[in-house]
XYZ file of C-alpha atoms in Angstrom:
577
model
C 0.000 0.000 0.000
C 1.178 3.539 -0.729
C 0.238 6.912 0.602
C -1.258 8.989 -2.219
C -1.157 12.633 -2.995
C -4.625 14.151 -2.463
C -6.840 13.223 -5.402
C -9.383 15.411 -7.133
C -12.864 13.928 -7.605
C -12.649 11.024 -9.997
C -8.806 10.875 -10.102
C -8.114 8.500 -7.176
C -6.268 5.346 -8.148
C -7.004 1.796 -7.087
C -4.970 0.897 -4.006
C -4.406 4.480 -2.844
C -4.443 4.723 0.941
C -5.678 7.660 3.026
C -4.746 7.780 6.689
C -6.646 9.083 9.694
C -7.555 8.340 13.300
C -9.740 5.276 13.728
C -12.521 4.995 16.284
C -12.985 1.361 17.316
C -11.781 -1.675 15.380
C -14.484 -2.368 12.798
C -14.265 -2.146 9.026
C -16.499 -1.960 5.974
C -16.353 -1.811 2.180
C -18.743 0.263 0.084
C -19.283 3.273 -2.194
C -18.660 6.838 -1.049
C -21.647 9.117 -0.423
C -20.506 12.681 0.264
C -22.450 14.993 2.539
C -23.831 18.087 0.826
C -22.490 21.397 2.044
C -24.361 24.676 1.796
C -23.601 26.259 -1.608
C -21.081 29.095 -1.596
C -23.064 32.289 -1.144
C -22.222 35.923 -1.720
C -22.287 37.406 1.801
C -23.464 40.712 0.323
C -26.378 39.196 -1.615
C -29.708 40.506 -0.324
C -32.540 38.276 0.795
C -35.307 38.476 -1.802
C -39.009 38.826 -1.098
C -41.255 38.486 -4.161
C -38.174 38.942 -6.327
C -37.117 42.191 -4.649
C -34.461 42.901 -2.009
C -36.022 42.593 1.429
C -36.295 45.543 3.746
C -34.532 45.226 7.114
C -37.931 44.514 8.669
C -38.659 41.717 6.169
C -35.156 40.269 6.561
C -35.574 40.378 10.353
C -38.850 38.462 10.154
C -37.486 35.873 7.711
C -34.373 35.255 9.780
C -36.252 34.996 13.072
C -38.665 32.540 11.466
C -35.727 30.504 10.173
C -34.205 30.306 13.665
C -37.561 29.165 15.081
C -38.051 26.515 12.406
C -34.532 25.102 12.731
C -34.804 24.908 16.531
C -38.229 23.244 16.272
C -37.016 20.738 13.664
C -34.002 19.777 15.767
C -36.145 19.455 18.904
C -38.574 17.187 17.067
C -35.673 15.101 15.801
C -34.303 14.832 19.348
C -37.661 13.628 20.655
C -37.636 10.781 18.125
C -34.073 9.787 19.016
C -32.820 7.859 22.032
C -29.994 7.945 24.567
C -26.828 9.846 23.603
C -28.173 10.833 20.181
C -31.176 12.427 21.857
C -28.975 14.417 24.224
C -26.670 15.629 21.451
C -29.568 16.719 19.248
C -31.208 18.488 22.168
C -27.956 20.392 22.711
C -27.883 21.464 19.055
C -31.529 22.552 19.209
C -30.710 24.607 22.283
C -27.942 26.293 20.306
C -30.385 27.190 17.514
C -32.632 28.734 20.138
C -29.803 30.589 21.875
C -30.886 34.174 22.579
C -27.404 35.691 22.291
C -26.775 34.147 18.867
C -30.174 35.237 17.615
C -30.181 38.719 19.161
C -26.741 39.657 17.875
C -27.540 38.461 14.359
C -30.901 40.234 14.219
C -29.311 43.449 15.483
C -26.945 43.430 12.518
C -29.817 42.752 10.109
C -31.843 45.588 11.656
C -28.876 47.849 10.931
C -29.104 46.921 7.243
C -26.459 44.200 7.084
C -27.207 41.354 4.617
C -28.485 38.151 6.259
C -25.607 35.886 5.209
C -22.909 38.350 6.263
C -24.626 39.046 9.580
C -24.980 35.387 10.463
C -21.441 34.561 9.311
C -20.011 37.353 11.448
C -21.825 36.375 14.638
C -21.223 32.652 14.222
C -17.558 33.402 13.519
C -17.285 35.296 16.802
C -18.911 32.460 18.742
C -16.754 29.841 16.992
C -13.583 31.749 17.915
C -14.660 31.838 21.557
C -15.511 28.123 21.539
C -12.161 27.145 20.035
C -10.312 29.332 22.529
C -12.236 27.718 25.386
C -11.246 24.251 24.179
C -12.688 20.968 25.416
C -16.431 20.442 25.173
C -17.059 23.888 23.701
C -14.476 23.331 20.962
C -16.334 20.144 20.027
C -19.486 22.204 19.481
C -18.072 24.405 16.716
C -19.304 21.872 14.153
C -22.779 22.026 15.722
C -22.687 25.825 15.589
C -21.774 25.901 11.915
C -24.457 23.312 11.173
C -27.036 25.584 12.811
C -25.751 28.508 10.731
C -26.066 26.557 7.483
C -29.548 25.330 8.326
C -30.745 28.817 9.279
C -29.292 30.343 6.102
C -30.903 27.642 3.968
C -34.285 28.210 5.619
C -34.082 31.986 5.335
C -33.049 31.924 1.654
C -35.333 29.071 0.655
C -32.447 26.749 -0.301
C -32.322 22.954 0.103
C -31.162 21.965 3.566
C -27.522 20.849 3.694
C -26.720 17.412 5.022
C -26.557 13.724 4.191
C -27.931 12.807 0.765
C -30.636 10.192 0.359
C -28.852 6.863 0.442
C -30.164 4.323 -2.060
C -27.642 1.591 -1.193
C -25.336 0.743 1.727
C -22.684 3.476 1.615
C -19.696 5.030 3.356
C -20.751 8.521 4.441
C -17.956 11.043 3.847
C -17.900 14.646 5.075
C -15.586 17.475 6.037
C -17.195 17.053 9.438
C -20.566 15.690 10.396
C -22.905 17.593 12.663
C -24.757 15.560 15.309
C -28.066 16.370 13.622
C -26.751 14.845 10.394
C -25.329 11.799 12.171
C -28.579 11.196 14.025
C -30.582 11.416 10.798
C -28.611 8.652 9.077
C -30.566 5.764 7.615
C -28.697 2.989 9.409
C -29.891 0.383 6.941
C -27.781 2.155 4.329
C -24.732 3.336 6.318
C -21.641 1.157 6.390
C -19.177 3.613 7.926
C -18.505 7.312 8.591
C -15.317 9.094 7.496
C -14.575 12.773 8.118
C -11.764 15.086 7.116
C -11.884 17.029 10.368
C -13.114 16.280 13.894
C -11.485 14.235 16.610
C -11.832 10.776 18.178
C -13.702 12.183 21.185
C -16.032 14.491 19.226
C -19.775 14.070 18.760
C -19.496 12.251 15.440
C -17.157 9.641 16.902
C -19.294 9.220 20.025
C -22.497 8.710 18.061
C -20.812 6.432 15.524
C -19.607 4.300 18.412
C -23.088 4.154 19.892
C -24.518 3.166 16.527
C -21.867 0.494 16.054
C -20.463 2.060 12.882
C -16.796 2.001 11.792
C -15.528 5.578 11.970
C -12.393 7.461 10.918
C -11.660 11.124 11.578
C -8.865 13.458 10.432
C -8.632 11.746 7.007
C -7.008 14.366 4.779
C -8.284 14.370 1.202
C -11.201 12.013 1.716
C -13.801 14.569 0.610
C -12.041 14.808 -2.758
C -13.098 11.248 -3.603
C -15.928 11.094 -6.121
C -19.369 9.828 -5.108
C -19.613 6.115 -5.823
C -15.886 5.438 -5.386
C -15.598 2.100 -3.585
C -13.448 2.283 -0.459
C -12.425 -0.045 2.355
C -12.666 1.656 5.747
C -10.560 0.088 8.507
C -10.936 1.769 11.888
C -8.389 -0.557 13.482
C -5.586 0.572 11.177
C -6.950 4.078 10.581
C -6.960 3.675 6.802
C -9.258 4.212 3.827
C -8.219 2.150 0.793
C -9.509 3.287 -2.605
C -10.951 0.532 -4.814
C -9.602 -2.223 -2.540
C -8.347 -5.474 -4.012
C -9.554 -8.924 -2.996
C -6.872 -9.263 -0.321
C -8.041 -6.137 1.525
C -11.680 -7.187 1.261
C -10.882 -10.704 2.470
C -8.946 -9.355 5.457
C -11.888 -7.219 6.607
C -14.341 -10.067 6.055
C -12.131 -12.446 8.035
C -11.878 -9.967 10.896
C -15.651 -9.526 10.930
C -16.123 -13.310 11.167
C -13.529 -13.464 13.952
C -15.297 -10.701 15.898
C -18.590 -12.580 15.704
C -16.874 -15.728 16.911
C -15.190 -13.925 19.803
C -18.507 -12.409 20.874
C -19.837 -15.915 21.537
C -17.432 -16.227 24.479
C -19.111 -14.732 27.537
C -16.854 -16.073 30.303
C -15.488 -13.651 32.926
C -12.253 -11.921 32.004
C -9.064 -13.692 33.072
C -5.573 -14.513 31.863
C -4.782 -17.969 30.504
C -3.599 -19.075 33.953
C -6.704 -17.786 35.703
C -5.647 -14.354 36.978
C -8.961 -12.396 37.062
C -9.359 -9.169 35.089
C -12.853 -7.660 35.266
C -14.136 -6.536 31.848
C -16.642 -3.727 32.238
C -18.663 -1.363 30.049
C -18.698 2.431 29.785
C -22.201 3.956 29.691
C -23.797 7.403 29.690
C -27.462 6.740 30.461
C -29.751 4.295 32.260
C -30.899 3.099 28.846
C -27.272 2.242 28.051
C -27.194 0.107 31.199
C -30.294 -1.772 30.081
C -28.772 -2.306 26.653
C -25.461 -3.761 27.939
C -27.040 -5.855 30.694
C -27.801 -8.913 28.507
C -24.227 -8.931 27.151
C -20.995 -10.278 28.533
C -19.894 -7.181 30.464
C -19.179 -8.017 34.089
C -20.622 -4.690 35.101
C -20.113 -0.988 34.455
C -16.758 0.635 35.068
C -17.826 4.159 34.133
C -21.317 5.642 34.322
C -20.931 9.197 32.974
C -23.662 11.015 34.891
C -23.177 14.430 33.263
C -25.538 13.477 30.430
C -28.320 13.985 32.975
C -27.119 17.528 33.723
C -25.542 19.172 30.710
C -28.460 20.306 28.582
C -30.763 21.490 31.337
C -31.601 24.973 32.488
C -32.059 23.796 36.089
C -30.366 21.163 38.200
C -32.197 17.814 38.086
C -33.917 17.062 41.377
C -32.646 14.453 43.796
C -35.694 12.339 42.947
C -34.971 12.533 39.203
C -31.372 11.577 39.743
C -32.236 8.731 42.101
C -34.678 7.305 39.561
C -31.997 7.298 36.856
C -29.306 5.760 39.061
C -31.744 3.189 40.426
C -32.765 2.177 36.932
C -29.124 1.520 36.002
C -28.391 -0.406 39.198
C -31.478 -2.556 38.680
C -30.624 -3.250 35.042
C -27.208 -4.698 35.967
C -28.770 -7.093 38.456
C -26.269 -6.625 41.242
C -23.178 -6.480 39.045
C -20.587 -3.823 39.772
C -21.625 -0.303 38.700
C -19.063 2.499 39.086
C -20.814 5.877 39.030
C -18.696 8.930 38.277
C -20.051 12.063 39.872
C -20.595 15.106 37.718
C -17.678 15.873 35.395
C -18.760 19.322 34.263
C -17.841 22.951 34.643
C -15.423 25.187 32.727
C -15.404 23.538 29.294
C -18.746 21.824 29.995
C -20.688 24.778 31.407
C -23.906 24.227 33.306
C -26.687 26.705 32.674
C -27.652 26.584 36.353
C -24.115 26.817 37.749
C -22.102 28.917 35.321
C -18.516 29.551 36.312
C -16.783 32.891 35.694
C -14.895 33.166 32.421
C -11.590 31.328 32.583
C -8.600 31.849 30.332
C -7.742 28.140 30.429
C -10.902 26.118 31.104
C -9.199 22.716 30.831
C -7.289 23.684 33.983
C -10.242 25.348 35.665
C -13.179 24.560 37.913
C -14.371 21.187 36.657
C -15.232 17.800 38.107
C -14.951 17.560 41.892
C -13.595 21.103 41.950
C -17.199 22.282 41.582
C -17.500 21.636 45.307
C -15.509 24.829 45.821
C -18.203 27.021 44.271
C -21.348 24.882 44.308
C -21.145 22.184 47.006
C -24.859 21.450 46.784
C -24.390 19.920 43.311
C -22.124 17.244 44.762
C -24.176 16.763 47.908
C -27.420 16.358 45.969
C -25.849 13.801 43.663
C -24.503 11.788 46.585
C -27.887 11.985 48.279
C -29.548 10.690 45.096
C -27.077 7.815 44.836
C -27.710 6.882 48.457
C -31.455 6.937 47.806
C -31.019 4.710 44.741
C -28.945 2.326 46.853
C -31.656 2.149 49.513
C -34.465 1.680 46.995
C -32.732 -1.029 44.924
C -30.678 -2.801 47.558
C -27.698 -2.547 45.214
C -24.562 -0.769 46.371
C -22.958 1.468 43.732
C -19.257 2.204 43.560
C -18.920 5.990 43.555
C -15.963 8.019 42.272
C -15.132 11.674 41.770
C -13.374 13.083 38.687
C -10.497 15.580 38.564
C -9.027 14.825 41.968
C -5.431 16.007 42.265
C -4.461 15.644 45.937
C -4.930 13.302 48.897
C -6.813 16.097 50.673
C -9.368 16.244 47.849
C -9.708 12.458 47.929
C -10.281 12.572 51.691
C -12.865 15.329 51.284
C -14.851 13.400 48.689
C -14.651 10.150 50.646
C -15.965 11.769 53.818
C -18.849 13.386 51.952
C -19.815 10.123 50.221
C -19.569 8.031 53.378
C -21.649 10.564 55.292
C -24.472 9.708 52.893
C -24.061 5.975 53.520
C -22.094 5.177 50.357
C -19.451 2.674 51.368
C -17.351 1.929 48.271
C -15.722 5.229 47.362
C -12.998 6.048 44.860
C -11.563 8.774 42.660
C -10.387 9.212 39.084
C -6.670 9.453 38.339
C -6.553 11.885 35.418
C -4.024 14.396 36.713
C -0.295 13.513 36.829
C -0.150 14.746 40.437
C -2.714 12.114 41.423
C -0.726 9.346 39.737
C 2.486 10.460 41.437
C 0.724 10.486 44.822
C -1.449 7.435 44.161
C -0.353 5.619 47.323
C -1.396 8.540 49.533
C -4.671 8.943 47.628
C -5.472 5.218 47.859
C -4.947 5.449 51.614
C -8.044 7.690 51.669
C -10.342 5.748 49.295
C -11.287 2.185 48.365
C -10.262 2.212 44.687
C -9.079 4.408 41.823
C -9.832 4.434 38.104
C -7.441 5.816 35.507
C -8.979 8.129 32.918
C -6.267 7.728 30.304
C -7.766 10.284 27.883
C -7.322 13.206 30.269
C -4.200 11.718 31.810
C -2.537 11.769 28.382
C -3.802 15.304 27.757
C -2.386 16.682 30.973
C 0.827 14.668 30.853
C 1.642 15.738 27.292
C 0.254 19.300 27.644
C -1.855 18.665 24.543
C -5.538 19.409 23.953
C -7.094 16.021 23.266
C -9.434 17.560 20.691
C -6.575 18.736 18.480
C -6.511 15.997 15.878
C -3.215 17.183 14.411
C -1.547 16.417 17.769
C -2.910 12.877 18.011
C 0.612 11.431 18.106
C 1.310 13.234 21.391
C -1.962 12.002 22.847
C -1.181 8.387 22.005
C -1.785 6.307 25.188
C 1.362 4.352 24.269
C 3.482 7.400 25.133
C 6.092 6.132 27.641
C 5.451 9.034 30.014
C 1.751 8.141 30.212
C 2.564 4.456 30.742
C 4.927 5.389 33.571
C 2.113 7.189 35.385
C -0.230 4.243 34.876
C 2.460 1.938 36.246
C 2.994 4.135 39.311
C -0.726 4.080 40.078
C -0.986 0.312 39.599
C 2.019 -0.270 41.889
C 0.300 1.732 44.610
C -2.848 -0.341 44.254
C -0.886 -3.595 44.456
C 0.993 -2.411 47.538
C -2.212 -1.500 49.360
C -4.312 -4.355 47.998
C -6.858 -1.996 46.433
C -8.419 -2.130 42.941
C -7.008 0.014 40.140
C -9.140 0.190 36.999
C -8.792 1.873 33.616
C -11.845 3.439 31.990
C -10.190 5.521 29.273
C -10.006 4.632 25.580
C -6.803 2.638 26.055
C -8.772 -0.112 27.815
C -10.505 -0.955 24.525
C -7.224 -1.687 22.697
C -6.490 -5.437 22.975
C -2.725 -4.829 22.799
C -2.781 -2.117 25.424
C -5.002 -4.332 27.591
C -2.098 -6.779 27.877
C 0.186 -3.975 29.037
C -2.344 -2.712 31.568
C -2.885 -6.179 33.003
C 0.882 -6.654 33.181
C 1.229 -3.390 35.092
C -1.250 -4.584 37.724
C -4.522 -3.008 36.583
C -7.419 -5.079 37.931
C -10.306 -4.011 35.685
C -10.771 -2.621 32.190
C -13.847 -0.605 31.199
C -14.645 0.152 27.566
C -17.295 0.414 24.858
C -19.272 -2.857 25.007
C -18.354 -3.735 21.420
C -14.649 -3.827 22.383
C -15.029 -6.439 25.134
C -14.820 -9.644 23.007
C -11.432 -8.779 21.455
C -9.989 -7.623 24.774
C -11.243 -10.804 26.477
C -9.598 -12.924 23.802
C -6.271 -11.085 23.999
C -6.089 -11.349 27.794
C -7.114 -15.010 27.799
C -4.432 -15.855 25.228
C -1.659 -14.842 27.651
C -0.559 -15.749 31.158
C -0.111 -13.162 33.884
C 3.668 -13.563 33.605
C 3.527 -12.983 29.846
C 1.489 -9.811 30.416
C 4.090 -8.623 32.945
C 6.883 -9.207 30.433
C 4.932 -7.372 27.738
C 4.365 -4.445 30.095
C 8.050 -4.266 30.966
C 8.953 -4.198 27.281
C 6.491 -1.375 26.598
C 7.830 0.664 29.524
C 11.360 0.244 28.211
C 10.522 1.607 24.750
C 11.677 5.042 23.673
C 8.524 6.195 21.913
C 4.831 5.460 21.527
C 5.430 3.832 18.156
C 8.211 1.577 19.397
C 6.216 0.635 22.512
C 3.321 -0.637 20.423
C 5.642 -2.321 17.914
C 7.491 -4.077 20.732
C 4.261 -5.490 22.129
C 3.035 -6.483 18.682
C 6.254 -8.404 18.024
C 5.722 -10.513 21.153
C 2.274 -11.728 20.110
C 1.784 -15.218 18.746
C 1.072 -15.007 14.977
C -2.278 -16.747 15.467
C -3.338 -14.154 18.030
C -2.301 -11.360 15.666
C -4.394 -12.824 12.860
C -7.452 -13.227 15.082
C -7.167 -9.663 16.372
C -6.403 -8.244 12.925
C -3.298 -6.358 14.125
């Protein structure tokens, strides 16, 4: 395979390979279907009414109506959706209804500015602020631009931009895909999603994962492929192969058969010599818990509770929260459920608890740090969890995010235990927490490593910056050293150390984590079969040797290559690595 120069529509050659960042391990082969963008418009062109340029009053009315219609359409779409898709669409609808966005745009139109220029200017200002804020807000720039395009199309009477009607199973290709577009996909005709921009933790990737679709982001040049071009999308290798030959097709088909075979194994996670490794699922809603319950997950290692909070204008009541937590606990039938308290603030602002503007939100008041400014949020959540425990008879494991010191760990533990919650832990996402893991574990019952944020803070790299993905690689030796330090502390004190970041879903990395002493791995449910197989194919001593080799490597690339070289060829074939 060769890396091509970017091809213009219709000029790509058979066998050309485009590279990007894969989300998951799945693959698919099918024709390209490109997402329609809004046509290029003259920002000075006037809005026409009955063939004549609109007055400011007419333009105002048309634009306000367009905002209303877009918000209503997105809200209706959200009501038909479920789970994470519903929440994401509701967030986009809220953006379309945002008073500041609307008021500033209408003020420009009232002053005589053309509709397109006015909306472009205001959206540009908001987008600049979102990018500067980073994190969750940076992810929403695509949503913001999608709202702009939809409003412009409505106001000017143009066809709505978005995914074309799919008449056959296709690979959807876009510069970036707004959540509203992703949620509207006809799943009977979508084989995979590939975008030129975006990141592996953005909305498109999250929804694609929920929908079980292969997904690649940051694939330069992919939108220059002509509609109908047959491509092979391989999320595991992060490649798009143009007009793939029989060997490429056969490899993806073989991996798909292997994945189905692996999924038939539902035994608890363990090494070949019987060393137990709990394999858990990451979820975001009670409905997610009900969906994973029949599967082979041994429980839930990360219940992201912020979904319940983020798109609300008021804090959910204790009763509402307790009902949600109780539903999840009941669904898992007594299996382990680790509930992460609210991870919001700064880059995930809450309408009912807005923090002052911060120059660097990623380092600001987020996670457990909200207790400094709004302690009731934490107390109410702990009260709701205690109520759910009492009502279901199932004891949740409770952990706080963004804990950096033993004092913070002690504070959270005392608050949780005061509510009758007995199994209390914290997230290790900050290098300081990893370096002081022994002291932190002395205060709590367990810790869970969030390797996404741990890599971000260790490498001083925004995890949403796709062009810096190499620095955010969980195989970076510095990140592995911090994981190892945390695991050693857990082993010394006899307390569980889990991993709930993306690295847990990588079968190769799972071997390293087990070898370092990690006791549980939590991941997207679809990743569990391959991880189970990889762990079961090796003894605990083999995992320890693999981990030592990875720690001794000089770079992320060499660490992964070193581990790959130690795998039995049959295991490599089964895993497709």
